[in-house]
């Protein structure tokens, strides 16, 4: 059974992706408020759904029909087709432009020259010196990117931290010691 924390994390991720894609601000805020409501609700969403279906979820404050349907799908299947669709629509370049100091052209260069796909890989490249080798990245810009990524990925880590048991069950998600030492340097 999917937990309220996992459902809230999925709704937050949807909000993040919508924001990255310049979706309507009202829609982004609705998903963020929905995530907060789910986190604050003591009764499991699965229990609410089992007892009253989508209507029981829709009756919660901050949860409208659209969010109720997304939550119901998460309860039934453990996944969200909306989240999967949105995640597939965000290119690495689009992700990189969410980092302060990286515009569209620099994002294209980073992706083309370093072949990295994620913000986590971008952070590693910023710390191991590869990012500084890309034209347009001087020492100041690299430091700014490191700081911006620390904030962005710190929020992501906090979300993942709430799912610590899941992370511990998947050792392939843990970086090796040499990677950690490289990042520290």
PDB file of C-alpha atoms in Angstrom:
ATOM      1  CA  UNK A   1       0.000   0.000   0.000  1.00  0.00           C
ATOM      2  CA  UNK A   2       1.380   3.400  -0.983  1.00  0.00           C
ATOM      3  CA  UNK A   3       1.913   5.817   1.902  1.00  0.00           C
ATOM      4  CA  UNK A   4       0.718   9.401   2.198  1.00  0.00           C
ATOM      5  CA  UNK A   5       4.351  10.554   2.088  1.00  0.00           C
ATOM      6  CA  UNK A   6       4.911   8.774  -1.217  1.00  0.00           C
ATOM      7  CA  UNK A   7       1.699  10.263  -2.648  1.00  0.00           C
ATOM      8  CA  UNK A   8       2.677  13.741  -1.432  1.00  0.00           C
ATOM      9  CA  UNK A   9       6.144  13.331  -2.959  1.00  0.00           C
ATOM     10  CA  UNK A  10       4.583  12.399  -6.301  1.00  0.00           C
ATOM     11  CA  UNK A  11       2.300  15.462  -6.187  1.00  0.00           C
ATOM     12  CA  UNK A  12       5.298  17.678  -5.328  1.00  0.00           C
ATOM     13  CA  UNK A  13       7.255  16.202  -8.222  1.00  0.00           C
ATOM     14  CA  UNK A  14       4.333  16.909 -10.567  1.00  0.00           C
ATOM     15  CA  UNK A  15       4.298  20.524  -9.327  1.00  0.00           C
ATOM     16  CA  UNK A  16       8.056  20.813  -9.910  1.00  0.00           C
ATOM     17  CA  UNK A  17       7.769  19.447 -13.443  1.00  0.00           C
ATOM     18  CA  UNK A  18       4.800  21.669 -14.254  1.00  0.00           C
ATOM     19  CA  UNK A  19       6.766  24.666 -13.015  1.00  0.00           C
ATOM     20  CA  UNK A  20       9.773  23.665 -15.146  1.00  0.00           C
ATOM     21  CA  UNK A  21       7.471  23.535 -18.162  1.00  0.00           C
ATOM     22  CA  UNK A  22       6.030  27.003 -17.397  1.00  0.00           C
ATOM     23  CA  UNK A  23       2.558  25.654 -16.656  1.00  0.00           C
ATOM     24  CA  UNK A  24      -0.135  27.888 -15.205  1.00  0.00           C
ATOM     25  CA  UNK A  25       0.882  29.059 -11.719  1.00  0.00           C
ATOM     26  CA  UNK A  26      -2.538  28.181 -10.306  1.00  0.00           C
ATOM     27  CA  UNK A  27      -2.086  24.559 -11.383  1.00  0.00           C
ATOM     28  CA  UNK A  28       1.423  24.390  -9.884  1.00  0.00           C
ATOM     29  CA  UNK A  29       0.164  25.830  -6.575  1.00  0.00           C
ATOM     30  CA  UNK A  30      -2.778  23.414  -6.564  1.00  0.00           C
ATOM     31  CA  UNK A  31      -0.427  20.414  -6.727  1.00  0.00           C
ATOM     32  CA  UNK A  32       1.827  21.903  -4.015  1.00  0.00           C
ATOM     33  CA  UNK A  33      -1.162  22.553  -1.717  1.00  0.00           C
ATOM     34  CA  UNK A  34      -2.463  19.081  -2.478  1.00  0.00           C
ATOM     35  CA  UNK A  35       0.877  17.565  -1.477  1.00  0.00           C
ATOM     36  CA  UNK A  36       0.807  19.514   1.800  1.00  0.00           C
ATOM     37  CA  UNK A  37      -2.767  18.372   2.495  1.00  0.00           C
ATOM     38  CA  UNK A  38      -1.893  14.730   1.848  1.00  0.00           C
ATOM     39  CA  UNK A  39       1.130  14.976   4.187  1.00  0.00           C
ATOM     40  CA  UNK A  40      -1.009  16.584   6.898  1.00  0.00           C
ATOM     41  CA  UNK A  41      -3.836  14.041   6.662  1.00  0.00           C
ATOM     42  CA  UNK A  42      -3.438  11.358   9.338  1.00  0.00           C
ATOM     43  CA  UNK A  43      -5.700   8.846   7.611  1.00  0.00           C
ATOM     44  CA  UNK A  44      -4.043   6.971   4.746  1.00  0.00           C
ATOM     45  CA  UNK A  45      -5.266   8.066   1.310  1.00  0.00           C
ATOM     46  CA  UNK A  46      -5.652   4.379   0.448  1.00  0.00           C
ATOM     47  CA  UNK A  47      -8.129   3.967   3.305  1.00  0.00           C
ATOM     48  CA  UNK A  48     -10.084   7.043   2.252  1.00  0.00           C
ATOM     49  CA  UNK A  49     -10.178   5.812  -1.333  1.00  0.00           C
ATOM     50  CA  UNK A  50     -11.254   2.301  -0.283  1.00  0.00           C
ATOM     51  CA  UNK A  51     -14.115   3.677   1.798  1.00  0.00           C
ATOM     52  CA  UNK A  52     -15.428   6.362  -0.542  1.00  0.00           C
ATOM     53  CA  UNK A  53     -13.605   6.313  -3.878  1.00  0.00           C
ATOM     54  CA  UNK A  54     -12.587   9.475  -5.722  1.00  0.00           C
ATOM     55  CA  UNK A  55     -15.420  11.412  -4.064  1.00  0.00           C
ATOM     56  CA  UNK A  56     -13.884  10.844  -0.597  1.00  0.00           C
ATOM     57  CA  UNK A  57     -10.546  12.191  -1.821  1.00  0.00           C
ATOM     58  CA  UNK A  58     -12.223  15.143  -3.574  1.00  0.00           C
ATOM     59  CA  UNK A  59     -13.974  16.035  -0.302  1.00  0.00           C
ATOM     60  CA  UNK A  60     -10.631  16.814   1.367  1.00  0.00           C
ATOM     61  CA  UNK A  61      -9.710  20.514   1.593  1.00  0.00           C
ATOM     62  CA  UNK A  62      -7.176  21.557  -1.088  1.00  0.00           C
ATOM     63  CA  UNK A  63      -7.974  18.454  -3.175  1.00  0.00           C
ATOM     64  CA  UNK A  64     -10.082  18.945  -6.273  1.00  0.00           C
ATOM     65  CA  UNK A  65     -11.338  16.446  -8.813  1.00  0.00           C
ATOM     66  CA  UNK A  66      -8.105  16.391 -10.853  1.00  0.00           C
ATOM     67  CA  UNK A  67      -5.879  15.827  -7.836  1.00  0.00           C
ATOM     68  CA  UNK A  68      -8.319  13.253  -6.456  1.00  0.00           C
ATOM     69  CA  UNK A  69      -8.045  11.273  -9.709  1.00  0.00           C
ATOM     70  CA  UNK A  70      -4.220  11.441  -9.612  1.00  0.00           C
ATOM     71  CA  UNK A  71      -4.233  10.265  -5.975  1.00  0.00           C
ATOM     72  CA  UNK A  72      -6.679   7.474  -6.807  1.00  0.00           C
ATOM     73  CA  UNK A  73      -4.409   6.278  -9.629  1.00  0.00           C
ATOM     74  CA  UNK A  74      -1.422   6.318  -7.253  1.00  0.00           C
ATOM     75  CA  UNK A  75      -3.399   4.309  -4.685  1.00  0.00           C
ATOM     76  CA  UNK A  76      -4.605   1.787  -7.272  1.00  0.00           C
ATOM     77  CA  UNK A  77      -1.396   1.326  -9.287  1.00  0.00           C
ATOM     78  CA  UNK A  78       1.450   2.875  -7.288  1.00  0.00           C
ATOM     79  CA  UNK A  79       2.253   5.164 -10.226  1.00  0.00           C
ATOM     80  CA  UNK A  80       0.958   8.273 -11.958  1.00  0.00           C
ATOM     81  CA  UNK A  81       0.602   8.462 -15.725  1.00  0.00           C
ATOM     82  CA  UNK A  82       0.629  12.270 -15.435  1.00  0.00           C
ATOM     83  CA  UNK A  83       3.941  12.225 -13.583  1.00  0.00           C
ATOM     84  CA  UNK A  84       5.440   9.792 -16.085  1.00  0.00           C
ATOM     85  CA  UNK A  85       4.229  11.894 -19.023  1.00  0.00           C
ATOM     86  CA  UNK A  86       5.569  15.125 -17.513  1.00  0.00           C
ATOM     87  CA  UNK A  87       8.929  13.557 -16.637  1.00  0.00           C
ATOM     88  CA  UNK A  88       9.263  12.339 -20.220  1.00  0.00           C
ATOM     89  CA  UNK A  89       8.631  15.834 -21.574  1.00  0.00           C
ATOM     90  CA  UNK A  90      11.459  17.525 -19.685  1.00  0.00           C
ATOM     91  CA  UNK A  91      14.741  17.424 -21.592  1.00  0.00           C
ATOM     92  CA  UNK A  92      18.088  17.599 -19.789  1.00  0.00           C
ATOM     93  CA  UNK A  93      18.573  21.087 -21.247  1.00  0.00           C
ATOM     94  CA  UNK A  94      15.265  22.216 -19.738  1.00  0.00           C
ATOM     95  CA  UNK A  95      16.308  20.809 -16.362  1.00  0.00           C
ATOM     96  CA  UNK A  96      19.660  22.600 -16.517  1.00  0.00           C
ATOM     97  CA  UNK A  97      18.056  25.982 -17.260  1.00  0.00           C
ATOM     98  CA  UNK A  98      16.304  25.791 -13.875  1.00  0.00           C
ATOM     99  CA  UNK A  99      19.748  26.301 -12.293  1.00  0.00           C
ATOM    100  CA  UNK A 100      20.760  29.922 -11.716  1.00  0.00           C
ATOM    101  CA  UNK A 101      23.577  30.897 -14.082  1.00  0.00           C
ATOM    102  CA  UNK A 102      22.690  28.438 -16.844  1.00  0.00           C
ATOM    103  CA  UNK A 103      20.747  29.688 -19.844  1.00  0.00           C
ATOM    104  CA  UNK A 104      19.571  27.762 -22.880  1.00  0.00           C
ATOM    105  CA  UNK A 105      22.863  27.955 -24.784  1.00  0.00           C
ATOM    106  CA  UNK A 106      24.983  26.852 -21.830  1.00  0.00           C
ATOM    107  CA  UNK A 107      22.511  24.058 -21.082  1.00  0.00           C
ATOM    108  CA  UNK A 108      22.879  22.794 -24.668  1.00  0.00           C
ATOM    109  CA  UNK A 109      26.693  22.919 -24.394  1.00  0.00           C
ATOM    110  CA  UNK A 110      26.715  21.058 -21.073  1.00  0.00           C
ATOM    111  CA  UNK A 111      24.507  18.311 -22.453  1.00  0.00           C
ATOM    112  CA  UNK A 112      26.358  18.024 -25.757  1.00  0.00           C
ATOM    113  CA  UNK A 113      29.915  18.193 -24.401  1.00  0.00           C
ATOM    114  CA  UNK A 114      29.550  16.296 -21.140  1.00  0.00           C
ATOM    115  CA  UNK A 115      26.656  14.006 -22.045  1.00  0.00           C
ATOM    116  CA  UNK A 116      25.055  14.408 -18.647  1.00  0.00           C
ATOM    117  CA  UNK A 117      21.315  13.976 -18.178  1.00  0.00           C
ATOM    118  CA  UNK A 118      20.444  14.903 -14.597  1.00  0.00           C
ATOM    119  CA  UNK A 119      20.964  17.636 -12.033  1.00  0.00           C
ATOM    120  CA  UNK A 120      22.858  15.147  -9.871  1.00  0.00           C
ATOM    121  CA  UNK A 121      25.311  14.500 -12.716  1.00  0.00           C
ATOM    122  CA  UNK A 122      25.593  18.258 -13.272  1.00  0.00           C
ATOM    123  CA  UNK A 123      26.485  18.719  -9.610  1.00  0.00           C
ATOM    124  CA  UNK A 124      29.199  16.070  -9.828  1.00  0.00           C
ATOM    125  CA  UNK A 125      30.594  17.726 -12.989  1.00  0.00           C
ATOM    126  CA  UNK A 126      30.611  21.095 -11.189  1.00  0.00           C
ATOM    127  CA  UNK A 127      32.686  19.604  -8.367  1.00  0.00           C
ATOM    128  CA  UNK A 128      35.048  17.355 -10.319  1.00  0.00           C
ATOM    129  CA  UNK A 129      36.187  20.063 -12.755  1.00  0.00           C
ATOM    130  CA  UNK A 130      34.453  18.882 -15.927  1.00  0.00           C
ATOM    131  CA  UNK A 131      31.971  21.777 -15.916  1.00  0.00           C
ATOM    132  CA  UNK A 132      34.818  24.309 -15.819  1.00  0.00           C
ATOM    133  CA  UNK A 133      36.071  22.836 -19.117  1.00  0.00           C
ATOM    134  CA  UNK A 134      32.863  23.780 -20.949  1.00  0.00           C
ATOM    135  CA  UNK A 135      33.204  27.138 -22.741  1.00  0.00           C
ATOM    136  CA  UNK A 136      31.259  29.792 -20.851  1.00  0.00           C
ATOM    137  CA  UNK A 137      31.953  28.389 -17.391  1.00  0.00           C
ATOM    138  CA  UNK A 138      34.510  30.305 -15.390  1.00  0.00           C
ATOM    139  CA  UNK A 139      35.309  29.789 -11.725  1.00  0.00           C
ATOM    140  CA  UNK A 140      32.610  32.240 -10.564  1.00  0.00           C
ATOM    141  CA  UNK A 141      29.874  30.671 -12.643  1.00  0.00           C
ATOM    142  CA  UNK A 142      30.856  27.168 -11.536  1.00  0.00           C
ATOM    143  CA  UNK A 143      30.655  28.270  -7.866  1.00  0.00           C
ATOM    144  CA  UNK A 144      27.241  29.840  -8.510  1.00  0.00           C
ATOM    145  CA  UNK A 145      26.038  26.603 -10.127  1.00  0.00           C
ATOM    146  CA  UNK A 146      27.371  24.566  -7.196  1.00  0.00           C
ATOM    147  CA  UNK A 147      25.482  26.771  -4.737  1.00  0.00           C
ATOM    148  CA  UNK A 148      22.262  26.713  -6.771  1.00  0.00           C
ATOM    149  CA  UNK A 149      22.412  22.940  -7.110  1.00  0.00           C
ATOM    150  CA  UNK A 150      23.047  22.530  -3.389  1.00  0.00           C
ATOM    151  CA  UNK A 151      19.747  24.310  -2.740  1.00  0.00           C
ATOM    152  CA  UNK A 152      17.779  22.480  -5.428  1.00  0.00           C
ATOM    153  CA  UNK A 153      19.152  19.040  -4.655  1.00  0.00           C
ATOM    154  CA  UNK A 154      18.937  19.687  -0.916  1.00  0.00           C
ATOM    155  CA  UNK A 155      15.163  20.010  -1.269  1.00  0.00           C
ATOM    156  CA  UNK A 156      15.089  16.831  -3.346  1.00  0.00           C
ATOM    157  CA  UNK A 157      17.220  15.049  -0.747  1.00  0.00           C
ATOM    158  CA  UNK A 158      14.823  16.121   1.988  1.00  0.00           C
ATOM    159  CA  UNK A 159      11.974  14.566   0.033  1.00  0.00           C
ATOM    160  CA  UNK A 160      13.976  11.410  -0.526  1.00  0.00           C
ATOM    161  CA  UNK A 161      14.930  11.389   3.155  1.00  0.00           C
ATOM    162  CA  UNK A 162      11.291  10.925   4.038  1.00  0.00           C
ATOM    163  CA  UNK A 163      11.491   7.731   2.033  1.00  0.00           C
ATOM    164  CA  UNK A 164      14.688   6.529   3.717  1.00  0.00           C
ATOM    165  CA  UNK A 165      13.558   2.959   4.164  1.00  0.00           C
ATOM    166  CA  UNK A 166      12.969   2.653   0.429  1.00  0.00           C
ATOM    167  CA  UNK A 167      16.440   4.072  -0.263  1.00  0.00           C
ATOM    168  CA  UNK A 168      18.081   1.671   2.191  1.00  0.00           C
ATOM    169  CA  UNK A 169      16.385  -1.213   0.422  1.00  0.00           C
ATOM    170  CA  UNK A 170      18.006  -0.170  -2.882  1.00  0.00           C
ATOM    171  CA  UNK A 171      21.798  -0.071  -2.431  1.00  0.00           C
ATOM    172  CA  UNK A 172      22.310   0.767  -6.125  1.00  0.00           C
ATOM    173  CA  UNK A 173      21.016   4.275  -5.299  1.00  0.00           C
ATOM    174  CA  UNK A 174      23.924   4.895  -2.910  1.00  0.00           C
ATOM    175  CA  UNK A 175      27.041   6.509  -4.384  1.00  0.00           C
ATOM    176  CA  UNK A 176      30.351   4.764  -3.847  1.00  0.00           C
ATOM    177  CA  UNK A 177      32.919   6.190  -1.429  1.00  0.00           C
ATOM    178  CA  UNK A 178      35.204   7.570  -4.154  1.00  0.00           C
ATOM    179  CA  UNK A 179      32.323   9.603  -5.633  1.00  0.00           C
ATOM    180  CA  UNK A 180      31.537  11.043  -2.210  1.00  0.00           C
ATOM    181  CA  UNK A 181      35.171  11.975  -1.689  1.00  0.00           C
ATOM    182  CA  UNK A 182      35.289  13.634  -5.139  1.00  0.00           C
ATOM    183  CA  UNK A 183      32.205  15.697  -4.301  1.00  0.00           C
ATOM    184  CA  UNK A 184      33.704  16.727  -0.953  1.00  0.00           C
ATOM    185  CA  UNK A 185      36.859  17.928  -2.694  1.00  0.00           C
TER     186      UNK A 185
END
